[in-house]
């Protein structure tokens, strides 16, 4: 069974940085529409960053210029580099992607378990 495993969350001071990672728990055939989402206390889950199957990257207005999403094909890992963190960035961060386990199977959508990011003032 394929799972997306996240890591890198933690507690940082405002202005600090964190790098989140998300990797598949086993070998897969392909991965598309990779995204990072977050849900803060009392807030709805929102899209933070996304890389489409065409390679285009988009960011929420609230994180533009501060967050960078990237991938490492060899390690089958998706990253979210977060710089200049603000208290309002405090949330549980989730990775999401469409994964094809084998060439003869269709894509399925997977969510990571979430990792807590807390930014203190």
GROMACS .gro file of C-alpha atoms in nm:
model
  121
    1UNK     CA    1   0.000   0.000   0.000
    2UNK     CA    2   0.138   0.342  -0.096
    3UNK     CA    3   0.149   0.613   0.168
    4UNK     CA    4   0.286   0.965   0.165
    5UNK     CA    5   0.514   1.020   0.464
    6UNK     CA    6   0.584   1.375   0.583
    7UNK     CA    7   0.860   1.512   0.804
    8UNK     CA    8   1.034   1.837   0.892
    9UNK     CA    9   0.774   2.014   1.103
   10UNK     CA   10   0.859   2.174   1.432
   11UNK     CA   11   0.870   2.488   1.642
   12UNK     CA   12   1.054   2.795   1.515
   13UNK     CA   13   1.069   3.164   1.594
   14UNK     CA   14   0.921   3.422   1.362
   15UNK     CA   15   1.162   3.490   1.077
   16UNK     CA   16   1.304   3.140   1.091
   17UNK     CA   17   1.297   2.863   0.833
   18UNK     CA   18   1.182   2.504   0.801
   19UNK     CA   19   1.202   2.248   0.521
   20UNK     CA   20   0.920   1.999   0.492
   21UNK     CA   21   0.963   1.669   0.309
   22UNK     CA   22   0.710   1.424   0.172
   23UNK     CA   23   0.803   1.090   0.019
   24UNK     CA   24   0.622   0.778  -0.097
   25UNK     CA   25   0.649   0.478   0.134
   26UNK     CA   26   0.733   0.245  -0.154
   27UNK     CA   27   0.841   0.255  -0.516
   28UNK     CA   28   0.585   0.400  -0.755
   29UNK     CA   29   0.547   0.441  -1.129
   30UNK     CA   30   0.458   0.808  -1.144
   31UNK     CA   31   0.338   1.101  -0.938
   32UNK     CA   32   0.146   1.408  -1.058
   33UNK     CA   33  -0.034   1.716  -0.930
   34UNK     CA   34   0.177   1.746  -0.618
   35UNK     CA   35   0.059   1.995  -0.361
   36UNK     CA   36   0.109   2.123  -0.009
   37UNK     CA   37  -0.190   2.223   0.200
   38UNK     CA   38  -0.225   2.358   0.551
   39UNK     CA   39  -0.495   2.395   0.812
   40UNK     CA   40  -0.449   2.634   1.101
   41UNK     CA   41  -0.654   2.645   1.422
   42UNK     CA   42  -1.013   2.737   1.342
   43UNK     CA   43  -0.935   2.768   0.971
   44UNK     CA   44  -1.028   2.578   0.659
   45UNK     CA   45  -0.767   2.373   0.479
   46UNK     CA   46  -0.602   2.581   0.209
   47UNK     CA   47  -0.368   2.521  -0.080
   48UNK     CA   48  -0.016   2.649  -0.012
   49UNK     CA   49   0.175   2.539  -0.321
   50UNK     CA   50   0.119   2.314  -0.620
   51UNK     CA   51   0.316   2.163  -0.907
   52UNK     CA   52   0.103   2.048  -1.196
   53UNK     CA   53   0.174   1.760  -1.433
   54UNK     CA   54   0.304   2.018  -1.681
   55UNK     CA   55   0.558   2.143  -1.429
   56UNK     CA   56   0.397   2.477  -1.353
   57UNK     CA   57   0.420   2.593  -0.992
   58UNK     CA   58   0.167   2.808  -0.811
   59UNK     CA   59   0.164   2.955  -0.461
   60UNK     CA   60  -0.094   3.104  -0.233
   61UNK     CA   61  -0.065   3.482  -0.215
   62UNK     CA   62   0.012   3.461   0.155
   63UNK     CA   63   0.334   3.262   0.097
   64UNK     CA   64   0.462   3.402  -0.233
   65UNK     CA   65   0.823   3.506  -0.206
   66UNK     CA   66   0.873   3.310   0.116
   67UNK     CA   67   0.793   2.946   0.034
   68UNK     CA   68   0.945   2.734  -0.242
   69UNK     CA   69   0.818   2.396  -0.357
   70UNK     CA   70   1.052   2.151  -0.529
   71UNK     CA   71   1.095   1.783  -0.612
   72UNK     CA   72   1.375   1.528  -0.618
   73UNK     CA   73   1.295   1.261  -0.875
   74UNK     CA   74   1.573   1.025  -0.764
   75UNK     CA   75   1.447   1.024  -0.406
   76UNK     CA   76   1.080   1.051  -0.506
   77UNK     CA   77   1.047   1.333  -0.256
   78UNK     CA   78   0.856   1.660  -0.254
   79UNK     CA   79   0.986   1.953  -0.052
   80UNK     CA   80   0.850   2.277   0.083
   81UNK     CA   81   1.117   2.526   0.185
   82UNK     CA   82   0.962   2.782   0.418
   83UNK     CA   83   1.152   3.103   0.491
   84UNK     CA   84   1.065   3.420   0.681
   85UNK     CA   85   0.803   3.231   0.877
   86UNK     CA   86   0.524   3.425   1.045
   87UNK     CA   87   0.298   3.328   1.336
   88UNK     CA   88   0.007   3.305   1.092
   89UNK     CA   89   0.192   3.022   0.915
   90UNK     CA   90   0.123   2.804   1.218
   91UNK     CA   91  -0.076   2.504   1.094
   92UNK     CA   92  -0.071   2.136   1.018
   93UNK     CA   93   0.084   2.094   0.675
   94UNK     CA   94  -0.023   1.812   0.443
   95UNK     CA   95   0.119   1.684   0.116
   96UNK     CA   96  -0.110   1.556  -0.156
   97UNK     CA   97  -0.053   1.393  -0.494
   98UNK     CA   98  -0.197   1.175  -0.767
   99UNK     CA   99   0.006   0.852  -0.768
  100UNK     CA  100   0.021   0.569  -1.018
  101UNK     CA  101   0.166   0.264  -0.841
  102UNK     CA  102   0.228   0.064  -1.158
  103UNK     CA  103   0.206   0.138  -1.529
  104UNK     CA  104  -0.104  -0.075  -1.569
  105UNK     CA  105  -0.293   0.094  -1.285
  106UNK     CA  106  -0.481   0.420  -1.279
  107UNK     CA  107  -0.385   0.718  -1.065
  108UNK     CA  108  -0.512   0.751  -0.711
  109UNK     CA  109  -0.507   1.053  -0.484
  110UNK     CA  110  -0.305   1.029  -0.162
  111UNK     CA  111  -0.269   1.251   0.143
  112UNK     CA  112   0.016   1.260   0.390
  113UNK     CA  113  -0.048   1.227   0.762
  114UNK     CA  114   0.031   1.592   0.827
  115UNK     CA  115   0.315   1.759   1.015
  116UNK     CA  116   0.278   2.039   1.269
  117UNK     CA  117   0.447   2.372   1.208
  118UNK     CA  118   0.439   2.622   1.494
  119UNK     CA  119   0.583   2.972   1.460
  120UNK     CA  120   0.629   3.174   1.778
  121UNK     CA  121   0.646   3.553   1.790
   0.00000   0.00000   0.00000
